[in-house]
Coordinates of N, CA and C in Angstrom, one line a residue:
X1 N 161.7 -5.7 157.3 CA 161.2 -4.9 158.4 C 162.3 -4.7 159.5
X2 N 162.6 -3.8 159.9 CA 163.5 -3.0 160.9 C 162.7 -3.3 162.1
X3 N 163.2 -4.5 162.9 CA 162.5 -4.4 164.6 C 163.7 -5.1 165.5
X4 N 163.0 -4.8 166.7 CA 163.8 -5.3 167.8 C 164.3 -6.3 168.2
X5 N 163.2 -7.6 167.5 CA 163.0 -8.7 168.0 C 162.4 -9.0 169.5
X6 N 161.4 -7.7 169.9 CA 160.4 -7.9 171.0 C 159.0 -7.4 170.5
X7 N 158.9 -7.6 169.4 CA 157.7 -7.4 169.0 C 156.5 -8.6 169.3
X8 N 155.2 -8.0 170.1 CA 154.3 -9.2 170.2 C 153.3 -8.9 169.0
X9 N 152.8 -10.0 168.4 CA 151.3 -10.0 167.7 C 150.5 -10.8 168.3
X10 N 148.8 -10.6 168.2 CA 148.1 -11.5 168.2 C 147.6 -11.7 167.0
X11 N 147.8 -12.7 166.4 CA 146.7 -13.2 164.9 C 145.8 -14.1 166.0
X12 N 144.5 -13.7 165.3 CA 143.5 -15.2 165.6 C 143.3 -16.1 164.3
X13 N 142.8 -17.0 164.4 CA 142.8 -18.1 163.0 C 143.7 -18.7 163.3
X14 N 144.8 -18.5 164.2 CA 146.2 -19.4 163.6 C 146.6 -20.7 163.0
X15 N 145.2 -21.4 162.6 CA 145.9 -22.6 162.5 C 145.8 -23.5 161.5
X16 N 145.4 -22.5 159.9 CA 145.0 -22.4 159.1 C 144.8 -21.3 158.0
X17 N 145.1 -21.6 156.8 CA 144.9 -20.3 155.6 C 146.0 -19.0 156.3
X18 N 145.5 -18.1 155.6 CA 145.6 -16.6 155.8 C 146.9 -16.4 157.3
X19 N 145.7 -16.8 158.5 CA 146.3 -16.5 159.7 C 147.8 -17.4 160.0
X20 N 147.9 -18.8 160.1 CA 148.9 -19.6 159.3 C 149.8 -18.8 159.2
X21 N 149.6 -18.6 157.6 CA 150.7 -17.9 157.0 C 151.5 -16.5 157.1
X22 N 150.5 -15.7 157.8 CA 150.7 -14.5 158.8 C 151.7 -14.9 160.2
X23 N 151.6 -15.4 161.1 CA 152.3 -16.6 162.2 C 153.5 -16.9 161.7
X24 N 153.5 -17.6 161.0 CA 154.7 -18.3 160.5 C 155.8 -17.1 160.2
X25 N 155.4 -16.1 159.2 CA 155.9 -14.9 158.8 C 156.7 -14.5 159.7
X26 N 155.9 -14.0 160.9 CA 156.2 -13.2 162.0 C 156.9 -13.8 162.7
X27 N 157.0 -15.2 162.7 CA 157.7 -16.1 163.9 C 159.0 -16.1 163.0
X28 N 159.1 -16.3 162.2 CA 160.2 -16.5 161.2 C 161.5 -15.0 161.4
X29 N 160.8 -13.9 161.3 CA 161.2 -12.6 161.6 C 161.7 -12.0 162.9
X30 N 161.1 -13.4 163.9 CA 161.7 -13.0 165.5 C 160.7 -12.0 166.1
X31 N 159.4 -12.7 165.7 CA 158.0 -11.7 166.7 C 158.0 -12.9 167.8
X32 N 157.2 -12.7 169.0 CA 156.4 -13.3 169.3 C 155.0 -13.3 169.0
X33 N 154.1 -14.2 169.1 CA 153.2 -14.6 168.3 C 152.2 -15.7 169.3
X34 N 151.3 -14.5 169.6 CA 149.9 -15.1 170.2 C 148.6 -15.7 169.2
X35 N 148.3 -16.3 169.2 CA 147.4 -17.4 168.1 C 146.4 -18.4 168.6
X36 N 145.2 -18.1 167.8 CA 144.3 -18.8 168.8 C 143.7 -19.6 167.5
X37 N 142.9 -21.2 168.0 CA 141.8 -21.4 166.7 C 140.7 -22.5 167.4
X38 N 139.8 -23.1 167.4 CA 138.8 -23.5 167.8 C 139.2 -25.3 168.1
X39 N 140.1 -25.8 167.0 CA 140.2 -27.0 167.1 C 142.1 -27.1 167.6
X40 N 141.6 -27.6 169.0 CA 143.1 -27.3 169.0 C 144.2 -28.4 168.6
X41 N 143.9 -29.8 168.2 CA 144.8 -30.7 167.1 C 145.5 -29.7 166.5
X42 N 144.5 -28.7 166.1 CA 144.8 -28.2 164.4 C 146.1 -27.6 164.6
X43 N 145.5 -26.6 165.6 CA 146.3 -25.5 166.1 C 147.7 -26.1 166.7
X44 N 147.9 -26.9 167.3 CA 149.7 -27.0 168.0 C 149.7 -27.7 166.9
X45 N 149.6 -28.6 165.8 CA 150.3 -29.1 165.0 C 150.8 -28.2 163.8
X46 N 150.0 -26.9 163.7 CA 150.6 -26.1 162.5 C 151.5 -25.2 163.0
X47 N 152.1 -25.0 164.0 CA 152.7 -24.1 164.4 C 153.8 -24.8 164.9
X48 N 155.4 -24.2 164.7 CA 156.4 -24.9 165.8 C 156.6 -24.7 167.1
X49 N 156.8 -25.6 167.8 CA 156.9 -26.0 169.4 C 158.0 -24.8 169.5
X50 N 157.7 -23.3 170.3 CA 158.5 -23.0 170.6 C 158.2 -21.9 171.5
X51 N 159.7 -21.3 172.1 CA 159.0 -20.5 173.3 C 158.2 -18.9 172.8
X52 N 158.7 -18.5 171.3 CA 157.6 -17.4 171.1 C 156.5 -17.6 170.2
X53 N 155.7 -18.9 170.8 CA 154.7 -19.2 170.2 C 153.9 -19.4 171.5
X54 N 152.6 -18.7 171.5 CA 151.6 -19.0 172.7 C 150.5 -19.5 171.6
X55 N 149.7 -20.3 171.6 CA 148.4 -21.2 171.1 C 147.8 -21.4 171.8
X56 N 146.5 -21.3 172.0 CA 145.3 -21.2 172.8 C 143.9 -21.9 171.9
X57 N 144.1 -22.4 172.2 CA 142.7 -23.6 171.7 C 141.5 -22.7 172.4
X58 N 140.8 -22.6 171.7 CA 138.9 -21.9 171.9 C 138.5 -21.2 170.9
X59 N 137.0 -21.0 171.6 CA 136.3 -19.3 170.8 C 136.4 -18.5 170.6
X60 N 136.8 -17.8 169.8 CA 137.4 -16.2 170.2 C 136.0 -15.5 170.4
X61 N 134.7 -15.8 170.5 CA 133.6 -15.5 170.5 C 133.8 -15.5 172.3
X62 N 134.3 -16.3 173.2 CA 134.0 -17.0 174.5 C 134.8 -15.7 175.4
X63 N 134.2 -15.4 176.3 CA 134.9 -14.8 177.2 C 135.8 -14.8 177.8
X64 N 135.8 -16.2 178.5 CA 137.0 -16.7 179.3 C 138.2 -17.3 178.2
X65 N 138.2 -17.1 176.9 CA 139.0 -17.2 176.2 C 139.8 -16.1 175.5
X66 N 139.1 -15.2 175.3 CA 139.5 -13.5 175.5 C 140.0 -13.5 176.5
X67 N 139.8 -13.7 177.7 CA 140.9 -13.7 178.6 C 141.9 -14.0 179.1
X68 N 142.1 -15.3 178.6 CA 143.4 -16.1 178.3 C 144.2 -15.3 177.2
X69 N 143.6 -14.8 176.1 CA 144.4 -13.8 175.1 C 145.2 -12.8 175.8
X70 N 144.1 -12.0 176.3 CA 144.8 -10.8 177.3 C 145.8 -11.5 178.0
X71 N 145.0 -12.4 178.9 CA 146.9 -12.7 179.8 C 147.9 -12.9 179.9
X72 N 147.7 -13.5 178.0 CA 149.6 -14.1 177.4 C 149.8 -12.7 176.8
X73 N 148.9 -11.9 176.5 CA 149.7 -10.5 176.0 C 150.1 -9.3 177.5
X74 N 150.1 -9.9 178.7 CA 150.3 -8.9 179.6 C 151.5 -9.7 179.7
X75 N 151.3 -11.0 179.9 CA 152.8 -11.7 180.2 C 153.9 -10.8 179.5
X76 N 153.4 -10.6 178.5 CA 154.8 -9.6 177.1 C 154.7 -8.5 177.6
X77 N 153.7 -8.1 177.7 CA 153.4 -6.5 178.5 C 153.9 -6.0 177.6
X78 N 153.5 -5.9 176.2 CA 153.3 -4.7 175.1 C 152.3 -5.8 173.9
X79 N 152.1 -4.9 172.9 CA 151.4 -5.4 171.9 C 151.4 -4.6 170.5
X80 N 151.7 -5.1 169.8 CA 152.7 -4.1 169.0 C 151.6 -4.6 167.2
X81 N 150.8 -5.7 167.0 CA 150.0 -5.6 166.2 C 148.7 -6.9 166.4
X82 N 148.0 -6.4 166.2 CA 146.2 -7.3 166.4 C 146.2 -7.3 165.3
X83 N 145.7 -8.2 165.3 CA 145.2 -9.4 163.4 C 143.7 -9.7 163.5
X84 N 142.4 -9.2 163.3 CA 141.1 -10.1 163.3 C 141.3 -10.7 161.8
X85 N 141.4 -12.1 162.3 CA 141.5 -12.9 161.0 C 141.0 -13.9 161.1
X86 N 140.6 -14.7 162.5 CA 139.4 -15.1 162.5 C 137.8 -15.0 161.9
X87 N 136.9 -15.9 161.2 CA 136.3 -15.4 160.6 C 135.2 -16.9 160.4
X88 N 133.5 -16.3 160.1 CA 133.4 -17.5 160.4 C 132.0 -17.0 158.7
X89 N 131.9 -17.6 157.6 CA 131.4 -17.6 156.3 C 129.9 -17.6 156.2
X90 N 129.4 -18.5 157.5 CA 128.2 -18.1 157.5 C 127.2 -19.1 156.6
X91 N 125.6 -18.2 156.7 CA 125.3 -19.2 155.4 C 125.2 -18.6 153.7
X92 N 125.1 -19.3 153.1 CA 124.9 -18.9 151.6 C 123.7 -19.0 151.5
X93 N 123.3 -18.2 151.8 CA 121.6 -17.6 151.3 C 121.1 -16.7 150.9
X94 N 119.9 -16.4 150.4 CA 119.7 -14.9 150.1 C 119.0 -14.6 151.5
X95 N 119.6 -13.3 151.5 CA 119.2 -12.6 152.5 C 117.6 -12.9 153.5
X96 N 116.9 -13.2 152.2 CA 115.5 -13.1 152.6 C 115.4 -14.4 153.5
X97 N 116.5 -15.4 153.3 CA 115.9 -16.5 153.9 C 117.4 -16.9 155.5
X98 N 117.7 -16.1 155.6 CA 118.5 -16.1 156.8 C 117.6 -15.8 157.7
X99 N 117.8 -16.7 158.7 CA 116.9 -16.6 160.4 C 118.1 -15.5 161.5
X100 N 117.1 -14.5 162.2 CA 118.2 -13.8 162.9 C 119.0 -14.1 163.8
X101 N 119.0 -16.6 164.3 CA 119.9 -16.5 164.8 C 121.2 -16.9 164.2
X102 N 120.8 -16.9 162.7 CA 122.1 -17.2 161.9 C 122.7 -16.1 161.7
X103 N 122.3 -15.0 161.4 CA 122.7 -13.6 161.4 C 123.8 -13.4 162.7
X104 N 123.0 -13.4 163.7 CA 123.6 -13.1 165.0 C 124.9 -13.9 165.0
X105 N 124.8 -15.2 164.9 CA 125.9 -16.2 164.8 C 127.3 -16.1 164.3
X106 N 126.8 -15.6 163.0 CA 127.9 -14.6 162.0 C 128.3 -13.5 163.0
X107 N 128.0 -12.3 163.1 CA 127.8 -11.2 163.5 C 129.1 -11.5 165.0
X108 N 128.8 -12.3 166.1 CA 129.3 -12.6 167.2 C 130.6 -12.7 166.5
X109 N 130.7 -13.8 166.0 CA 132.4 -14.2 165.5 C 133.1 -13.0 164.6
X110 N 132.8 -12.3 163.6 CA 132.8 -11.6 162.7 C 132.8 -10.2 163.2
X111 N 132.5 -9.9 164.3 CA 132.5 -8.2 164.4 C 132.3 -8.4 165.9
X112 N 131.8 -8.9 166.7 CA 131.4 -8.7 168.4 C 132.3 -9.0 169.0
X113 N 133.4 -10.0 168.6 CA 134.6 -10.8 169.2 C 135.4 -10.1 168.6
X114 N 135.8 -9.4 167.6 CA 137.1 -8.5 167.4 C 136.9 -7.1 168.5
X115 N 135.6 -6.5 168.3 CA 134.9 -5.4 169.4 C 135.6 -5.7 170.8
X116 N 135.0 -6.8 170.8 CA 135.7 -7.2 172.7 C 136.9 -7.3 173.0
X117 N 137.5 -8.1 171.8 CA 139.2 -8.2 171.7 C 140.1 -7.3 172.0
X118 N 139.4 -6.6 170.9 CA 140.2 -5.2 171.2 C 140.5 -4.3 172.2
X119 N 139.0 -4.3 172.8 CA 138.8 -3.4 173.8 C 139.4 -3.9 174.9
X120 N 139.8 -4.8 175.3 CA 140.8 -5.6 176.1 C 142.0 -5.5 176.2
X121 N 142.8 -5.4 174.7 CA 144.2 -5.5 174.3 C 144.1 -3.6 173.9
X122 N 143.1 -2.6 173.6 CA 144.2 -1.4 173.2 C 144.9 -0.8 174.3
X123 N 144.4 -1.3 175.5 CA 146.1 -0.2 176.5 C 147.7 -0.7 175.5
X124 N 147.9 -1.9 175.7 CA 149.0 -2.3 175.4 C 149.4 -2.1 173.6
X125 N 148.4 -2.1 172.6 CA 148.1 -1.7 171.7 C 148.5 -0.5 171.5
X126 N 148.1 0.6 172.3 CA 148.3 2.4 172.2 C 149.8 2.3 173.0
X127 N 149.9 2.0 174.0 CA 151.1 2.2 174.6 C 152.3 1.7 173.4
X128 N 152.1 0.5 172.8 CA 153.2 0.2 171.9 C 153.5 1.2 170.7
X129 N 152.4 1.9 170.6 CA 152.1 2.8 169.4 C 152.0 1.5 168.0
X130 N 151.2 0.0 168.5 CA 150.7 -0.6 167.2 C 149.8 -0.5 166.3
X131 N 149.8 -1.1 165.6 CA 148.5 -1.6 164.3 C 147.6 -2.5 164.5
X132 N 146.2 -2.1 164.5 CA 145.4 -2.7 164.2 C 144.8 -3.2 162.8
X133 N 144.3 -4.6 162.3 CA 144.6 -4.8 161.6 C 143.0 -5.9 161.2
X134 N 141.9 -5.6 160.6 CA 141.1 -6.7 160.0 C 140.7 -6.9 158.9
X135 N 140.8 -8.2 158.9 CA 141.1 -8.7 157.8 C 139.5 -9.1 157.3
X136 N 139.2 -8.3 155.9 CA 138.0 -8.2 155.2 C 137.5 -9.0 154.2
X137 N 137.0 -8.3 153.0 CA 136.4 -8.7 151.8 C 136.3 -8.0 150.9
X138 N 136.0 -8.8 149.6 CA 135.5 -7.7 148.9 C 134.3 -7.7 148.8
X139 N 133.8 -8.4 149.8 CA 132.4 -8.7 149.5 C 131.9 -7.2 150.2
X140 N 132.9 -6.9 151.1 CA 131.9 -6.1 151.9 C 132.0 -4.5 151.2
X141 N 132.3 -4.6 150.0 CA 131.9 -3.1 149.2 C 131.5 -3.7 147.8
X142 N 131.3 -4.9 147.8 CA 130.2 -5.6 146.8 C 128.9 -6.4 147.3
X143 N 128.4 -6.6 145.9 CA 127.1 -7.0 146.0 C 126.3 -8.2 145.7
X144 N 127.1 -9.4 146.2 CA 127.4 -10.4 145.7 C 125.9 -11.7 146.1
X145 N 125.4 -12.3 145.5 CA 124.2 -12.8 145.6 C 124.7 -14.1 146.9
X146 N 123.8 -14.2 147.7 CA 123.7 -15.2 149.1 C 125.1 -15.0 149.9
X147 N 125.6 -13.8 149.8 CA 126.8 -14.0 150.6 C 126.6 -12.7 151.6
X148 N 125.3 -12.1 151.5 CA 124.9 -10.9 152.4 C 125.0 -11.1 153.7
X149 N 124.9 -12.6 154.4 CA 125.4 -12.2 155.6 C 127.1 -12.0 156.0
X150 N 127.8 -12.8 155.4 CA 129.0 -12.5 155.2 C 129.5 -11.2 155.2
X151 N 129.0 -10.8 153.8 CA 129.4 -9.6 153.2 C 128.9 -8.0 154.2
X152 N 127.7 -8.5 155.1 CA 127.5 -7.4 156.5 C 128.2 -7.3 156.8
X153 N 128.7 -8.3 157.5 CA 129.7 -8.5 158.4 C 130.8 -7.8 158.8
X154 N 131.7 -8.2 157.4 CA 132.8 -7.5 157.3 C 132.9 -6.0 156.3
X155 N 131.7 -5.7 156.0 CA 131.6 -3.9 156.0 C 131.3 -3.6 157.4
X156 N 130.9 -4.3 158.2 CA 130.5 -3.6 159.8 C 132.1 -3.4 160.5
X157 N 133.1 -5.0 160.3 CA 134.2 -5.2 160.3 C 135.0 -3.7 160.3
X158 N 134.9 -3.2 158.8 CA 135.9 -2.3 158.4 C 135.9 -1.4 159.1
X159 N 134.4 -0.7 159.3 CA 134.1 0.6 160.0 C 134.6 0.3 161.5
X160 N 134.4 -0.7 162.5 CA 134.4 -0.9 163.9 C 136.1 -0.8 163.5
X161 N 137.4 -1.6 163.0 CA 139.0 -1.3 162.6 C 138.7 0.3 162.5
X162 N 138.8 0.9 161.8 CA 139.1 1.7 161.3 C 138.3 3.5 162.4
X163 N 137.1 3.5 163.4 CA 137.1 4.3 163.9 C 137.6 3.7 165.4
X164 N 137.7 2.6 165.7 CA 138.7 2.4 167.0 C 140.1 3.2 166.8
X165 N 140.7 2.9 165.2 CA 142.1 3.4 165.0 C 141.8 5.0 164.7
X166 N 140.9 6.0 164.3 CA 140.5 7.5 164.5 C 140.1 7.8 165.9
X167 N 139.6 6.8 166.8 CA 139.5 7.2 168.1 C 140.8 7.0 169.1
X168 N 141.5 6.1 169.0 CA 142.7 6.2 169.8 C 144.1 6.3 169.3
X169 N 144.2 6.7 167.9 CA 144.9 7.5 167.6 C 146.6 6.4 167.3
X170 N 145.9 5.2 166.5 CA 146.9 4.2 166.4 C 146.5 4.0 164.8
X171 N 147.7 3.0 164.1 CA 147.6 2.9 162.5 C 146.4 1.6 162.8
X172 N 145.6 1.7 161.4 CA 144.5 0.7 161.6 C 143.9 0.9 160.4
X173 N 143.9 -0.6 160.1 CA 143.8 -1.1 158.3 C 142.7 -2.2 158.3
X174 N 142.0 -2.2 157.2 CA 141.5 -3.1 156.4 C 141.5 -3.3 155.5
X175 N 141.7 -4.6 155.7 CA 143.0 -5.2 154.4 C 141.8 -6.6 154.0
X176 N 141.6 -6.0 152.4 CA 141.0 -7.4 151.7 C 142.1 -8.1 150.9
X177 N 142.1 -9.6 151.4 CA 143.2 -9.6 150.9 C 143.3 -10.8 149.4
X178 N 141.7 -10.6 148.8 CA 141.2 -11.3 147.7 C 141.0 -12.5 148.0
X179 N 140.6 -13.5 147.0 CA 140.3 -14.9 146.7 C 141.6 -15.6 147.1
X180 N 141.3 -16.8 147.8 CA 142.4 -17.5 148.3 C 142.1 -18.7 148.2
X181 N 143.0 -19.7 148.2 CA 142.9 -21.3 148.5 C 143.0 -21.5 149.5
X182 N 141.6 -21.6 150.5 CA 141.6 -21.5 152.1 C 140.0 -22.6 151.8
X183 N 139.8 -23.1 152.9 CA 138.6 -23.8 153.3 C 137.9 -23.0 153.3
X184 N 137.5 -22.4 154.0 CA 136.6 -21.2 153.7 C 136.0 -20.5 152.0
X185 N 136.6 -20.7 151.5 CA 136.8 -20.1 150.0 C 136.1 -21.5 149.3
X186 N 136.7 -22.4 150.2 CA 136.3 -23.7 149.3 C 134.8 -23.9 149.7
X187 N 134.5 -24.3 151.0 CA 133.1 -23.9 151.4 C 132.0 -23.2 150.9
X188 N 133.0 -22.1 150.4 CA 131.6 -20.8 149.6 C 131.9 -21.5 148.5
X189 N 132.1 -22.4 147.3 CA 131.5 -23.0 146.2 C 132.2 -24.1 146.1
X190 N 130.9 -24.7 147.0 CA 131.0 -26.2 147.2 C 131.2 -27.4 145.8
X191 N 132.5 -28.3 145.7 CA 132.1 -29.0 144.8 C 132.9 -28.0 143.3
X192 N 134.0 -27.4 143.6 CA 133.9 -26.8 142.5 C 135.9 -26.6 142.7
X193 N 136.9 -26.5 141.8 CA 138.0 -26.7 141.7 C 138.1 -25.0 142.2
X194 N 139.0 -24.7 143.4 CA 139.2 -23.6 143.7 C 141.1 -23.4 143.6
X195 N 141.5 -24.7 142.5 CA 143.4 -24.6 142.5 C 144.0 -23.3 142.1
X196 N 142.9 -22.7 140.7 CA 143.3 -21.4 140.8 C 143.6 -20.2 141.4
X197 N 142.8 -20.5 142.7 CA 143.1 -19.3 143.4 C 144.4 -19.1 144.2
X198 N 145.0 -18.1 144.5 CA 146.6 -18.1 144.9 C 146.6 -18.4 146.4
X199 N 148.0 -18.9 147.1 CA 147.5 -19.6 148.3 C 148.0 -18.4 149.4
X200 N 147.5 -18.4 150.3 CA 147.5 -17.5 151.8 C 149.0 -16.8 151.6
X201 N 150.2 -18.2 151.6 CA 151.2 -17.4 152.0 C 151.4 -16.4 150.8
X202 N 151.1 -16.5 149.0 CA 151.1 -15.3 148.7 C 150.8 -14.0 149.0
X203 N 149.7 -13.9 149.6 CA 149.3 -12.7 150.1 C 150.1 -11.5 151.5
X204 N 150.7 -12.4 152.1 CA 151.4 -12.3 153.4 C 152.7 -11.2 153.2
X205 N 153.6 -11.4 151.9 CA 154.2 -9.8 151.8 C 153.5 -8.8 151.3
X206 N 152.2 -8.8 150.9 CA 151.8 -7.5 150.5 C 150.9 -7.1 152.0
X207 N 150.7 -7.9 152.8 CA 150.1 -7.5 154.2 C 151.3 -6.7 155.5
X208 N 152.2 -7.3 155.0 CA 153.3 -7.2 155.5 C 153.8 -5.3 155.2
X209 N 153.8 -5.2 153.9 CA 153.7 -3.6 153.4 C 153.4 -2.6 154.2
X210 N 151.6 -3.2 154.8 CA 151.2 -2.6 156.0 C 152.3 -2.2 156.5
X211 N 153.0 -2.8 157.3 CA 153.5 -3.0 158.3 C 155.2 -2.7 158.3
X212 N 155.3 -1.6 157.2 CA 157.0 -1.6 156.7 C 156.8 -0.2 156.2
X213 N 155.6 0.2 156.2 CA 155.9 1.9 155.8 C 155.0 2.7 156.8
X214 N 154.5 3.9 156.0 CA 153.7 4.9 156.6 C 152.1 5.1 155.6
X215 N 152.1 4.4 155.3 CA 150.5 4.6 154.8 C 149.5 4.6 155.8
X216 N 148.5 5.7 155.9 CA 147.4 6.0 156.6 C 146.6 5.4 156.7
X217 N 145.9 4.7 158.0 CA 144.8 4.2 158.2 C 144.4 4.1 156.9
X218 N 143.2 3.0 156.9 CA 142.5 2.8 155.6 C 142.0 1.2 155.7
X219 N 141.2 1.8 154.2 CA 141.1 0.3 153.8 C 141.9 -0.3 152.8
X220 N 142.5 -1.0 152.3 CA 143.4 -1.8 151.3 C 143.1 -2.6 150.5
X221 N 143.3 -2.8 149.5 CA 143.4 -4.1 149.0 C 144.7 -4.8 148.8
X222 N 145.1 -6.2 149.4 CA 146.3 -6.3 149.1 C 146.8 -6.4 147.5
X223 N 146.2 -6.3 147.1 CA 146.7 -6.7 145.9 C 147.7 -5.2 145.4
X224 N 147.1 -4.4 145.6 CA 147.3 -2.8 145.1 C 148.9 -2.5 145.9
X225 N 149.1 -3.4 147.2 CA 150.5 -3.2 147.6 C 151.5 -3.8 147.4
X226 N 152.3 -2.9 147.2 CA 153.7 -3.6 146.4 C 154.1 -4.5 147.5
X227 N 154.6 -5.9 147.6 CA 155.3 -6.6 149.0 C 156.1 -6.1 149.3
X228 N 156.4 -6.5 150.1 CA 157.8 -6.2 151.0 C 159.0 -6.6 150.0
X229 N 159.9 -5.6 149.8 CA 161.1 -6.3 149.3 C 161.0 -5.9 147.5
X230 N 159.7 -5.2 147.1 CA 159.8 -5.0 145.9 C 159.4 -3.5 145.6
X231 N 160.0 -3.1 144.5 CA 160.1 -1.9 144.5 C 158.6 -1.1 143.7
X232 N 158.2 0.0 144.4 CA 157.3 1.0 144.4 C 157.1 1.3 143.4

């Protein structure tokens, strides 16, 4: 990737799987790199002590912690790509037997806190002329048994990415970025050897792709993009 080395991101998740390995990427490349996750042990120990790393221990669900987001990205005073990669799995049930404050539960973390996020960070977002960026499923254009509240979620996900990015006129993806060796993954089948699945930081040059050419808004699967660095 061709940049300045004043590029800011926010990933959420940072402290773990997917988001992790997205972070690390970027820091590595000479981004700065805003990063939030709930337990904050987790968080300053996965990340290195340094000055373009801001880590924020909270909810991304919580108000006054969206707001702490915004402030370290006015500090930069630009914002050049949003990551919803935070994400919260929900229950494994059939539909019929989810209560609507489990629904809602999902729903807040999963689509109402990227909604707010955003709508906070697109001045700086549009002004940078960045990418927006959430990170999906394939659940959410399948039809996969007890994973329907999940699988809402992140079809509601894709649509809220993707007409923010037709309404204000910035690149904006959703990106499934398949089966992974993440807690989360492990959680949805409990009790069961998930080694085969490939780990986060695989996935991270073909996300990256995004982010190195001109492909149109959309939805993605990473798999379908060539990474960075390999030819078309």
């Amino acid at each position: 990737m061709t940049r300045s080395h004043n590029e800011v991101a926010v990933v959420t998740g940072g402290s773990a799987g997917l988001g992790l390995a997205l972070a690390t990427v970027l820091l590595e490349a000479g981004w700065h790199v805003v990063t939030d996750a709930r337990d904050a042990d987790r968080l300053h120990a996965a990340l290195p002590d340094s000055s373009r790393v801001t880590s924020l221990a909270g909810d991304v669900r919580d108000r006054d912690h969206q707001d702490a987001i915004a402030a370290a990205v006015a500090r930069h005073g630009r914002l050049d790509l949003l990551v919803h990669n935070a994400s919260e799995l929900g229950p494994m049930l059939p539909l019929v037997e989810v209560t609507e404050s489990l629904f809602s539960q999902v729903l807040e973390t999963n689509l109402l806190a990227p909604l707010a996020l955003t709508q906070r960070l697109l001045p700086y977002l549009i002004a940078s002329r960045g990418t927006l960026v959430g990170i999906s499923s394939d659940a959410a254009v399948e039809h996969y048994p007890t994973w329907g509240t999940y699988a809402a979620s992140k079809a509601a996900l894709d649509h809220l990415i993707l007409t923010l990015g037709a309404e204000n006129g910035i690149r904006a993806y959703a990106v499934d970025p398949g089966d992974m060796r993440t807690a989360m993954h492990q959680a949805a089948f409990p009790g069961e050897d998930i080694s085969d699945r490939p780990l986060p930081e695989s996935v991270v040059p073909h996300l990256l792709a995004l982010l190195s050419c001109d492909e149109p808004s959309g939805r993605y699967r990473a798999a379908d993009l060539a990474p960075v660095g390999a030819t078309r």
